[in-house]
Amino acid sequence: MTVTAIFRNARLLCPEDGERSGDLFVANGRIIDSAADDATVIDCGGKLLAPAIVDLGVFAMDKAACRAGGIARIGLMPDQSPVLDGPGIVQRAADMGKPELWVHPIAAATRGLEGQDLAEYATNVGAGARAVSTGRGWIADSGVMRRVLSYARDCGLVVIAHAEDGGLTRTAVATEGETATRLGLPAAPAMAEALAVARDLMLAEQTDAAIHFRQLTTAAAFDLVRAAKARGVKATCGITPAHLLLSDINLSDFRTFARLSPPLRDDSDRLAALAALADGTIDVLCSGHDPRGPEEKRLPFADATAGMAGAETLLTLSLGLVRDDRLTLPRLFALLARNPAHILGIDSGTLAPGMPADLVLVDPDAPWQIDSDRMAGKAGNTPFDGLPVQGRAVRLFKGGSEIR
């Protein structure tokens, strides 16, 4: 359907140009410079109109959760059934959300995500893959990882890496420290992350490849990425609100909703993450959306499956960072929309003329309470269950058409 519209009475928020009051014009699914005579007027009521979120690195195609969270596009991780390691599977993944949600598949770096034989990158790109990834795991063989980076470079792809040395984290469910010791949980040292990051940065630098660490959570890892960027290495990294707002202290009641991958860290690492957010080391805020039902979470902590439902809470928790003066609104939507779109090579994430009219109307002051039993998505396994919050997506538009 062709949509011609004027979004009127809005606080327009563009990551590149900042905030201004005024109108936004849309025709044929794209933002344009001026209004058409037959345009439909959409009154935004003085609310914030921003680029819709591009959620980089989710594990489930969850339309209801994305609609509730203001997400119009997702970078879907390869950890699916079957694994996204062939062109037919990749193409099906790319088509399955349209028109409400655009799925950008992230193909497996190795066949079956087994860390051995490389997948067919070129044919997967032709089928719609926007990046390649190691998935939830780490490629232990440095020779394989070097080939992954070289092949991805030749195909113009970013490698999205999970950063934990598997030799240290094999049976761990928490981070070594006072909390894990007191609770008797199998734990791994936080340096498992930095070890993986150090190796992969060296290989990315040597191969001149682009690498994105989907989630980093420790001071040592941020120091490594910060230094690599200064040397010109093509490195970026992301984080979830959970790792900015929670620490391993939140495991104290064995709450399995707080069993995440990577696990929650010591509070000193959380503070280092906030510093990395402030100085630009962190490039992406992502949800880590990995919905898990009671059969996987209503278990002893060590037996429960890691993961959280994050799509519905990504925006509201991120707006809290703005209220706390950790971020400006333009920087927030760079982290939520422009930067992830750039990493995936998508023309999206800004309000510039010619860009797709993927828009979210946000009431930044709307009060509500996160309730795991009433979430719109496939599951409500959020570590923020019961938290009072402010700000939510009230309307979502894909190509100028409202998603209901």
Tab-separated table of C-alpha atoms in Angstrom:
chain	number	residue	atom	x	y	z
A	1	MET	CA	0.000	0.000	0.000
A	2	THR	CA	1.299	3.460	-0.957
A	3	VAL	CA	1.382	5.786	2.052
A	4	THR	CA	1.557	9.569	1.769
A	5	ALA	CA	1.554	11.244	5.164
A	6	ILE	CA	2.512	14.268	7.190
A	7	PHE	CA	3.607	13.550	10.753
A	8	ARG	CA	2.628	16.804	12.431
A	9	ASN	CA	3.242	18.336	15.846
A	10	ALA	CA	6.208	16.085	16.614
A	11	ARG	CA	9.507	16.404	18.430
A	12	LEU	CA	11.661	15.079	15.595
A	13	LEU	CA	14.728	13.229	16.810
A	14	CYS	CA	17.477	12.351	14.334
A	15	PRO	CA	20.765	10.827	15.533
A	16	GLU	CA	22.677	13.002	13.073
A	17	ASP	CA	20.833	16.329	13.373
A	18	GLY	CA	19.576	16.359	16.945
A	19	GLU	CA	16.068	17.332	18.025
A	20	ARG	CA	13.728	19.866	16.440
A	21	SER	CA	10.022	20.595	16.330
A	22	GLY	CA	8.120	20.354	13.079
A	23	ASP	CA	6.631	18.058	10.465
A	24	LEU	CA	7.960	14.945	8.768
A	25	PHE	CA	6.802	14.047	5.278
A	26	VAL	CA	6.447	10.519	3.905
A	27	ALA	CA	5.607	9.182	0.444
A	28	ASN	CA	6.032	5.742	-1.130
A	29	GLY	CA	7.441	4.371	2.089
A	30	ARG	CA	10.245	6.901	2.357
A	31	ILE	CA	10.949	10.209	4.042
A	32	ILE	CA	10.718	13.144	1.639
A	33	ASP	CA	11.446	16.884	1.738
A	34	SER	CA	7.959	18.314	1.321
A	35	ALA	CA	4.326	17.368	1.688
A	36	ALA	CA	2.117	16.008	-1.087
A	37	ASP	CA	-1.302	17.594	-1.630
A	38	ASP	CA	-3.217	14.432	-0.741
A	39	ALA	CA	-1.160	13.526	2.333
A	40	THR	CA	-2.846	12.092	5.409
A	41	VAL	CA	-2.077	14.117	8.539
A	42	ILE	CA	-0.948	12.146	11.582
A	43	ASP	CA	-0.988	14.265	14.736
A	44	CYS	CA	1.901	13.232	16.990
A	45	GLY	CA	0.614	15.237	19.954
A	46	GLY	CA	3.989	16.730	20.789
A	47	LYS	CA	5.549	13.320	21.369
A	48	LEU	CA	8.965	12.170	20.217
A	49	LEU	CA	9.200	10.866	16.639
A	50	ALA	CA	12.433	8.960	16.041
A	51	PRO	CA	13.881	6.283	13.767
A	52	ALA	CA	12.464	2.885	14.667
A	53	ILE	CA	14.858	0.640	16.554
A	54	VAL	CA	17.157	-1.768	14.720
A	55	ASP	CA	17.800	-4.517	17.264
A	56	LEU	CA	21.121	-6.155	16.479
A	57	GLY	CA	21.583	-9.743	17.615
A	58	VAL	CA	18.265	-11.222	18.732
A	59	PHE	CA	17.616	-14.947	19.035
A	60	ALA	CA	13.904	-15.097	18.169
A	61	MET	CA	11.628	-13.512	15.595
A	62	ASP	CA	9.014	-12.111	18.008
A	63	LYS	CA	6.654	-9.698	16.246
A	64	ALA	CA	4.538	-8.826	19.274
A	65	ALA	CA	7.544	-8.035	21.461
A	66	CYS	CA	9.138	-5.926	18.737
A	67	ARG	CA	5.922	-3.996	18.117
A	68	ALA	CA	5.611	-3.240	21.829
A	69	GLY	CA	9.249	-2.139	21.981
A	70	GLY	CA	9.344	0.112	18.911
A	71	ILE	CA	11.531	-2.266	16.881
A	72	ALA	CA	11.029	-2.372	13.099
A	73	ARG	CA	14.100	-4.399	12.098
A	74	ILE	CA	16.092	-7.144	13.774
A	75	GLY	CA	19.449	-8.734	13.118
A	76	LEU	CA	18.538	-12.390	13.717
A	77	MET	CA	21.282	-14.568	15.166
A	78	PRO	CA	22.093	-17.858	13.416
A	79	ASP	CA	21.254	-19.965	16.479
A	80	GLN	CA	17.948	-21.184	15.060
A	81	SER	CA	16.529	-24.600	14.272
A	82	PRO	CA	17.861	-25.282	11.725
A	83	VAL	CA	20.994	-23.171	11.997
A	84	LEU	CA	21.179	-20.292	9.494
A	85	ASP	CA	24.118	-21.702	7.556
A	86	GLY	CA	22.711	-22.198	4.048
A	87	PRO	CA	21.049	-19.930	1.460
A	88	GLY	CA	17.634	-21.592	1.562
A	89	ILE	CA	17.375	-21.258	5.346
A	90	VAL	CA	18.733	-17.713	5.272
A	91	GLN	CA	16.213	-16.640	2.630
A	92	ARG	CA	13.295	-18.114	4.583
A	93	ALA	CA	14.447	-16.229	7.666
A	94	ALA	CA	14.645	-12.974	5.703
A	95	ASP	CA	11.072	-13.361	4.460
A	96	MET	CA	9.291	-14.607	7.558
A	97	GLY	CA	8.575	-11.300	9.335
A	98	LYS	CA	7.406	-9.082	6.496
A	99	PRO	CA	5.675	-6.705	6.216
A	100	GLU	CA	5.379	-5.919	9.942
A	101	LEU	CA	8.958	-6.753	10.928
A	102	TRP	CA	12.005	-6.915	8.699
A	103	VAL	CA	14.335	-9.736	9.596
A	104	HIS	CA	17.971	-9.320	8.578
A	105	PRO	CA	19.562	-12.757	8.949
A	106	ILE	CA	23.002	-13.075	10.483
A	107	ALA	CA	24.396	-16.254	8.958
A	108	ALA	CA	26.496	-18.823	10.780
A	109	ALA	CA	30.232	-18.327	10.395
A	110	THR	CA	30.768	-22.100	10.422
A	111	ARG	CA	28.574	-24.987	9.372
A	112	GLY	CA	26.140	-25.870	12.120
A	113	LEU	CA	27.923	-23.312	14.366
A	114	GLU	CA	30.349	-26.104	15.174
A	115	GLY	CA	33.459	-23.926	14.878
A	116	GLN	CA	35.165	-26.040	12.220
A	117	ASP	CA	34.208	-25.785	8.526
A	118	LEU	CA	33.319	-22.378	7.118
A	119	ALA	CA	29.821	-21.851	5.747
A	120	GLU	CA	29.206	-20.549	2.213
A	121	TYR	CA	29.353	-16.808	2.812
A	122	ALA	CA	28.864	-15.573	-0.750
A	123	THR	CA	25.718	-17.615	-1.411
A	124	ASN	CA	24.317	-16.698	2.005
A	125	VAL	CA	24.855	-13.022	1.192
A	126	GLY	CA	22.914	-13.532	-2.016
A	127	ALA	CA	20.086	-15.007	0.050
A	128	GLY	CA	19.931	-11.991	2.352
A	129	ALA	CA	22.561	-12.485	5.061
A	130	ARG	CA	23.804	-9.163	6.452
A	131	ALA	CA	26.683	-10.465	8.597
A	132	VAL	CA	28.171	-13.712	9.851
A	133	SER	CA	28.415	-14.760	13.465
A	134	THR	CA	29.873	-17.288	15.844
A	135	GLY	CA	26.431	-17.431	17.501
A	136	ARG	CA	26.176	-18.053	21.228
A	137	GLY	CA	29.590	-19.708	21.257
A	138	TRP	CA	33.258	-18.898	20.774
A	139	ILE	CA	35.403	-20.372	18.001
A	140	ALA	CA	38.260	-21.969	19.941
A	141	ASP	CA	40.453	-22.728	16.920
A	142	SER	CA	42.378	-19.540	16.094
A	143	GLY	CA	43.121	-20.779	12.591
A	144	VAL	CA	39.407	-21.176	11.892
A	145	MET	CA	38.655	-17.746	13.325
A	146	ARG	CA	41.341	-16.196	11.157
A	147	ARG	CA	39.769	-17.772	8.069
A	148	VAL	CA	36.328	-16.568	9.180
A	149	LEU	CA	37.591	-13.002	9.386
A	150	SER	CA	39.459	-13.174	6.072
A	151	TYR	CA	36.543	-14.694	4.178
A	152	ALA	CA	34.078	-12.221	5.712
A	153	ARG	CA	36.353	-9.326	4.746
A	154	ASP	CA	36.444	-10.511	1.137
A	155	CYS	CA	32.622	-10.710	1.127
A	156	GLY	CA	32.211	-7.265	2.698
A	157	LEU	CA	30.687	-8.671	5.891
A	158	VAL	CA	31.121	-7.897	9.555
A	159	VAL	CA	31.860	-10.827	11.890
A	160	ILE	CA	29.632	-10.736	14.980
A	161	ALA	CA	31.475	-12.527	17.756
A	162	HIS	CA	30.590	-13.951	21.124
A	163	ALA	CA	33.423	-13.046	23.466
A	164	GLU	CA	34.040	-15.685	26.122
A	165	ASP	CA	36.943	-18.131	26.152
A	166	GLY	CA	35.128	-21.463	26.133
A	167	GLY	CA	37.941	-23.228	27.942
A	168	LEU	CA	37.208	-21.121	31.012
A	169	THR	CA	33.427	-20.831	30.790
A	170	ARG	CA	32.523	-24.406	29.828
A	171	THR	CA	30.405	-25.268	32.916
A	172	ALA	CA	30.082	-21.794	34.426
A	173	VAL	CA	26.742	-20.114	35.076
A	174	ALA	CA	28.045	-17.008	36.876
A	175	THR	CA	31.072	-14.747	37.244
A	176	GLU	CA	33.705	-15.661	39.810
A	177	GLY	CA	33.442	-13.539	42.927
A	178	GLU	CA	31.810	-13.214	46.305
A	179	THR	CA	28.257	-13.755	45.066
A	180	ALA	CA	29.013	-16.946	43.124
A	181	THR	CA	31.043	-18.324	46.034
A	182	ARG	CA	28.306	-17.579	48.565
A	183	LEU	CA	25.640	-19.164	46.363
A	184	GLY	CA	27.802	-22.147	45.416
A	185	LEU	CA	27.415	-21.563	41.688
A	186	PRO	CA	29.839	-22.859	39.028
A	187	ALA	CA	31.679	-19.730	37.933
A	188	ALA	CA	34.292	-18.470	35.491
A	189	PRO	CA	36.653	-15.504	35.837
A	190	ALA	CA	35.593	-12.274	34.169
A	191	MET	CA	38.883	-12.323	32.232
A	192	ALA	CA	37.407	-15.071	30.020
A	193	GLU	CA	35.823	-12.222	28.078
A	194	ALA	CA	38.999	-10.178	27.718
A	195	LEU	CA	40.990	-13.237	26.596
A	196	ALA	CA	38.536	-13.852	23.769
A	197	VAL	CA	38.432	-10.178	22.819
A	198	ALA	CA	42.236	-9.862	22.783
A	199	ARG	CA	42.673	-12.790	20.414
A	200	ASP	CA	39.880	-11.759	18.072
A	201	LEU	CA	41.072	-8.150	17.926
A	202	MET	CA	44.573	-9.300	17.008
A	203	LEU	CA	43.177	-11.493	14.243
A	204	ALA	CA	40.864	-8.723	12.987
A	205	GLU	CA	43.770	-6.286	12.900
A	206	GLN	CA	46.002	-8.742	11.070
A	207	THR	CA	43.328	-9.552	8.459
A	208	ASP	CA	41.948	-5.988	8.198
A	209	ALA	CA	38.474	-7.397	8.881
A	210	ALA	CA	35.520	-5.771	10.646
A	211	ILE	CA	34.433	-7.339	13.915
A	212	HIS	CA	31.505	-6.549	16.196
A	213	PHE	CA	31.346	-7.982	19.698
A	214	ARG	CA	27.633	-8.468	20.256
A	215	GLN	CA	27.857	-7.966	24.018
A	216	LEU	CA	30.819	-6.842	26.082
A	217	THR	CA	30.522	-6.505	29.836
A	218	THR	CA	33.932	-6.125	31.517
A	219	ALA	CA	36.372	-3.291	32.123
A	220	ALA	CA	39.272	-5.248	30.615
A	221	ALA	CA	37.355	-5.930	27.391
A	222	PHE	CA	36.360	-2.272	27.015
A	223	ASP	CA	39.989	-1.227	27.500
A	224	LEU	CA	41.030	-3.569	24.701
A	225	VAL	CA	38.373	-2.311	22.286
A	226	ARG	CA	39.110	1.318	23.168
A	227	ALA	CA	42.798	0.836	22.394
A	228	ALA	CA	42.067	-1.112	19.197
A	229	LYS	CA	39.801	1.638	17.890
A	230	ALA	CA	42.565	4.161	18.549
A	231	ARG	CA	44.867	2.042	16.354
A	232	GLY	CA	42.292	1.992	13.561
A	233	VAL	CA	41.029	-1.564	14.012
A	234	LYS	CA	37.526	-2.005	12.562
A	235	ALA	CA	36.008	-2.996	15.902
A	236	THR	CA	32.628	-2.203	17.428
A	237	CYS	CA	30.757	-3.549	20.424
A	238	GLY	CA	27.321	-3.669	21.980
A	239	ILE	CA	25.723	-4.127	25.376
A	240	THR	CA	22.269	-4.699	26.855
A	241	PRO	CA	20.597	-2.471	29.469
A	242	ALA	CA	20.787	-5.427	31.874
A	243	HIS	CA	24.577	-5.283	31.954
A	244	LEU	CA	24.481	-1.514	32.455
A	245	LEU	CA	21.930	-1.553	35.273
A	246	LEU	CA	22.423	-4.880	37.085
A	247	SER	CA	25.354	-6.721	38.659
A	248	ASP	CA	25.907	-10.201	40.051
A	249	ILE	CA	24.358	-9.030	43.311
A	250	ASN	CA	21.038	-9.477	41.508
A	251	LEU	CA	21.604	-13.251	41.526
A	252	SER	CA	21.333	-13.403	45.300
A	253	ASP	CA	17.844	-14.942	45.378
A	254	PHE	CA	18.736	-17.508	42.659
A	255	ARG	CA	16.362	-15.657	40.319
A	256	THR	CA	16.779	-17.516	37.033
A	257	PHE	CA	15.469	-14.535	35.043
A	258	ALA	CA	18.871	-13.011	35.855
A	259	ARG	CA	20.786	-15.954	34.385
A	260	LEU	CA	22.165	-14.338	31.247
A	261	SER	CA	24.845	-14.932	28.640
A	262	PRO	CA	27.304	-13.363	29.224
A	263	PRO	CA	26.556	-13.520	32.953
A	264	LEU	CA	26.056	-10.478	35.145
A	265	ARG	CA	29.357	-9.057	36.355
A	266	ASP	CA	30.826	-7.412	39.437
A	267	ASP	CA	29.634	-3.862	40.076
A	268	SER	CA	33.046	-2.465	39.129
A	269	ASP	CA	32.579	-3.908	35.647
A	270	ARG	CA	29.080	-2.426	35.473
A	271	LEU	CA	30.507	1.005	36.286
A	272	ALA	CA	33.197	0.478	33.638
A	273	ALA	CA	30.437	-0.307	31.142
A	274	LEU	CA	28.717	2.984	31.947
A	275	ALA	CA	32.041	4.777	31.415
A	276	ALA	CA	32.478	3.004	28.056
A	277	LEU	CA	28.987	4.106	27.099
A	278	ALA	CA	29.850	7.702	27.964
A	279	ASP	CA	33.136	7.832	26.063
A	280	GLY	CA	31.849	6.208	22.878
A	281	THR	CA	33.563	2.829	23.212
A	282	ILE	CA	30.145	1.156	23.122
A	283	ASP	CA	28.476	1.484	19.714
A	284	VAL	CA	25.182	-0.388	20.087
A	285	LEU	CA	22.450	-0.854	22.662
A	286	CYS	CA	20.688	-4.152	22.002
A	287	SER	CA	17.995	-6.189	23.709
A	288	GLY	CA	19.673	-9.606	23.696
A	289	HIS	CA	16.104	-10.857	23.150
A	290	ASP	CA	16.046	-14.567	23.967
A	291	PRO	CA	12.577	-15.484	25.267
A	292	ARG	CA	12.451	-18.561	27.480
A	293	GLY	CA	9.355	-20.228	28.875
A	294	PRO	CA	8.842	-21.666	32.371
A	295	GLU	CA	10.068	-25.107	31.306
A	296	GLU	CA	13.523	-23.562	30.810
A	297	LYS	CA	13.496	-21.000	33.621
A	298	ARG	CA	11.535	-22.648	36.438
A	299	LEU	CA	14.519	-24.791	37.392
A	300	PRO	CA	17.460	-24.614	39.810
A	301	PHE	CA	19.712	-21.727	38.760
A	302	ALA	CA	22.526	-23.908	37.426
A	303	ASP	CA	20.072	-25.965	35.337
A	304	ALA	CA	18.086	-23.057	33.882
A	305	THR	CA	18.722	-21.819	30.348
A	306	ALA	CA	20.501	-18.490	29.974
A	307	GLY	CA	18.688	-15.662	28.234
A	308	MET	CA	16.162	-12.890	28.733
A	309	ALA	CA	13.173	-11.359	26.979
A	310	GLY	CA	14.540	-7.904	26.225
A	311	ALA	CA	12.771	-6.456	23.177
A	312	GLU	CA	9.851	-4.881	25.054
A	313	THR	CA	12.046	-3.220	27.665
A	314	LEU	CA	15.004	-2.044	25.553
A	315	LEU	CA	13.549	1.390	24.792
A	316	THR	CA	12.187	2.210	28.245
A	317	LEU	CA	15.352	1.129	30.073
A	318	SER	CA	17.480	3.072	27.588
A	319	LEU	CA	15.381	6.206	28.124
A	320	GLY	CA	16.248	5.867	31.804
A	321	LEU	CA	19.894	6.350	30.853
A	322	VAL	CA	18.931	9.672	29.251
A	323	ARG	CA	17.071	10.802	32.370
A	324	ASP	CA	20.144	9.884	34.411
A	325	ASP	CA	22.281	12.084	32.116
A	326	ARG	CA	24.281	9.111	30.866
A	327	LEU	CA	23.255	9.835	27.257
A	328	THR	CA	21.643	12.491	25.115
A	329	LEU	CA	18.565	11.581	23.077
A	330	PRO	CA	20.403	11.853	19.715
A	331	ARG	CA	23.172	9.571	21.002
A	332	LEU	CA	20.586	7.131	22.322
A	333	PHE	CA	19.000	6.711	18.905
A	334	ALA	CA	22.420	6.415	17.297
A	335	LEU	CA	22.992	3.436	19.610
A	336	LEU	CA	19.517	1.990	19.004
A	337	ALA	CA	19.035	2.659	15.299
A	338	ARG	CA	21.739	4.354	13.229
A	339	ASN	CA	24.784	2.389	14.408
A	340	PRO	CA	23.241	-1.103	14.241
A	341	ALA	CA	21.871	-0.289	10.787
A	342	HIS	CA	25.344	0.821	9.680
A	343	ILE	CA	26.978	-2.360	11.003
A	344	LEU	CA	24.466	-4.470	9.077
A	345	GLY	CA	24.809	-2.338	5.942
A	346	ILE	CA	21.155	-1.225	6.005
A	347	ASP	CA	19.862	2.155	4.836
A	348	SER	CA	17.922	2.936	7.985
A	349	GLY	CA	18.267	4.541	11.391
A	350	THR	CA	17.937	8.263	10.567
A	351	LEU	CA	15.237	10.737	9.518
A	352	ALA	CA	17.145	11.917	6.446
A	353	PRO	CA	15.184	12.381	3.198
A	354	GLY	CA	15.278	9.249	1.089
A	355	MET	CA	15.511	6.892	4.058
A	356	PRO	CA	12.795	4.306	4.741
A	357	ALA	CA	9.992	5.739	6.867
A	358	ASP	CA	10.623	3.326	9.742
A	359	LEU	CA	9.445	5.446	12.657
A	360	VAL	CA	8.588	5.087	16.319
A	361	LEU	CA	6.391	7.551	18.204
A	362	VAL	CA	7.580	7.648	21.800
A	363	ASP	CA	5.962	9.052	24.929
A	364	PRO	CA	9.160	9.492	26.970
A	365	ASP	CA	7.281	10.246	30.200
A	366	ALA	CA	4.582	7.536	30.183
A	367	PRO	CA	4.732	5.654	33.509
A	368	TRP	CA	4.254	1.887	33.625
A	369	GLN	CA	5.507	-1.190	35.416
A	370	ILE	CA	7.313	-4.097	33.801
A	371	ASP	CA	5.264	-7.243	34.439
A	372	SER	CA	6.648	-10.546	33.205
A	373	ASP	CA	3.177	-12.114	33.222
A	374	ARG	CA	1.696	-9.457	30.944
A	375	MET	CA	4.381	-8.989	28.324
A	376	ALA	CA	3.288	-9.090	24.693
A	377	GLY	CA	6.027	-11.391	23.431
A	378	LYS	CA	6.620	-15.117	23.472
A	379	ALA	CA	7.826	-15.135	27.082
A	380	GLY	CA	8.348	-12.724	29.959
A	381	ASN	CA	11.682	-13.844	31.376
A	382	THR	CA	12.965	-10.367	32.217
A	383	PRO	CA	15.276	-9.632	35.149
A	384	PHE	CA	13.419	-6.301	35.466
A	385	ASP	CA	10.106	-7.893	36.456
A	386	GLY	CA	8.199	-5.511	38.731
A	387	LEU	CA	10.343	-2.448	37.982
A	388	PRO	CA	8.487	0.900	37.640
A	389	VAL	CA	9.679	2.663	34.461
A	390	GLN	CA	8.932	5.675	32.267
A	391	GLY	CA	8.670	5.943	28.513
A	392	ARG	CA	7.311	3.604	25.880
A	393	ALA	CA	6.605	3.254	22.176
A	394	VAL	CA	3.024	4.273	21.482
A	395	ARG	CA	2.953	3.825	17.697
A	396	LEU	CA	5.261	2.065	15.236
A	397	PHE	CA	5.472	2.641	11.474
A	398	LYS	CA	7.201	0.487	8.865
A	399	GLY	CA	7.651	2.240	5.519
A	400	GLY	CA	5.121	4.822	6.711
A	401	SER	CA	2.418	2.188	7.419
A	402	GLU	CA	1.382	1.717	11.020
A	403	ILE	CA	2.088	-1.669	12.573
A	404	ARG	CA	-0.797	-2.710	14.803
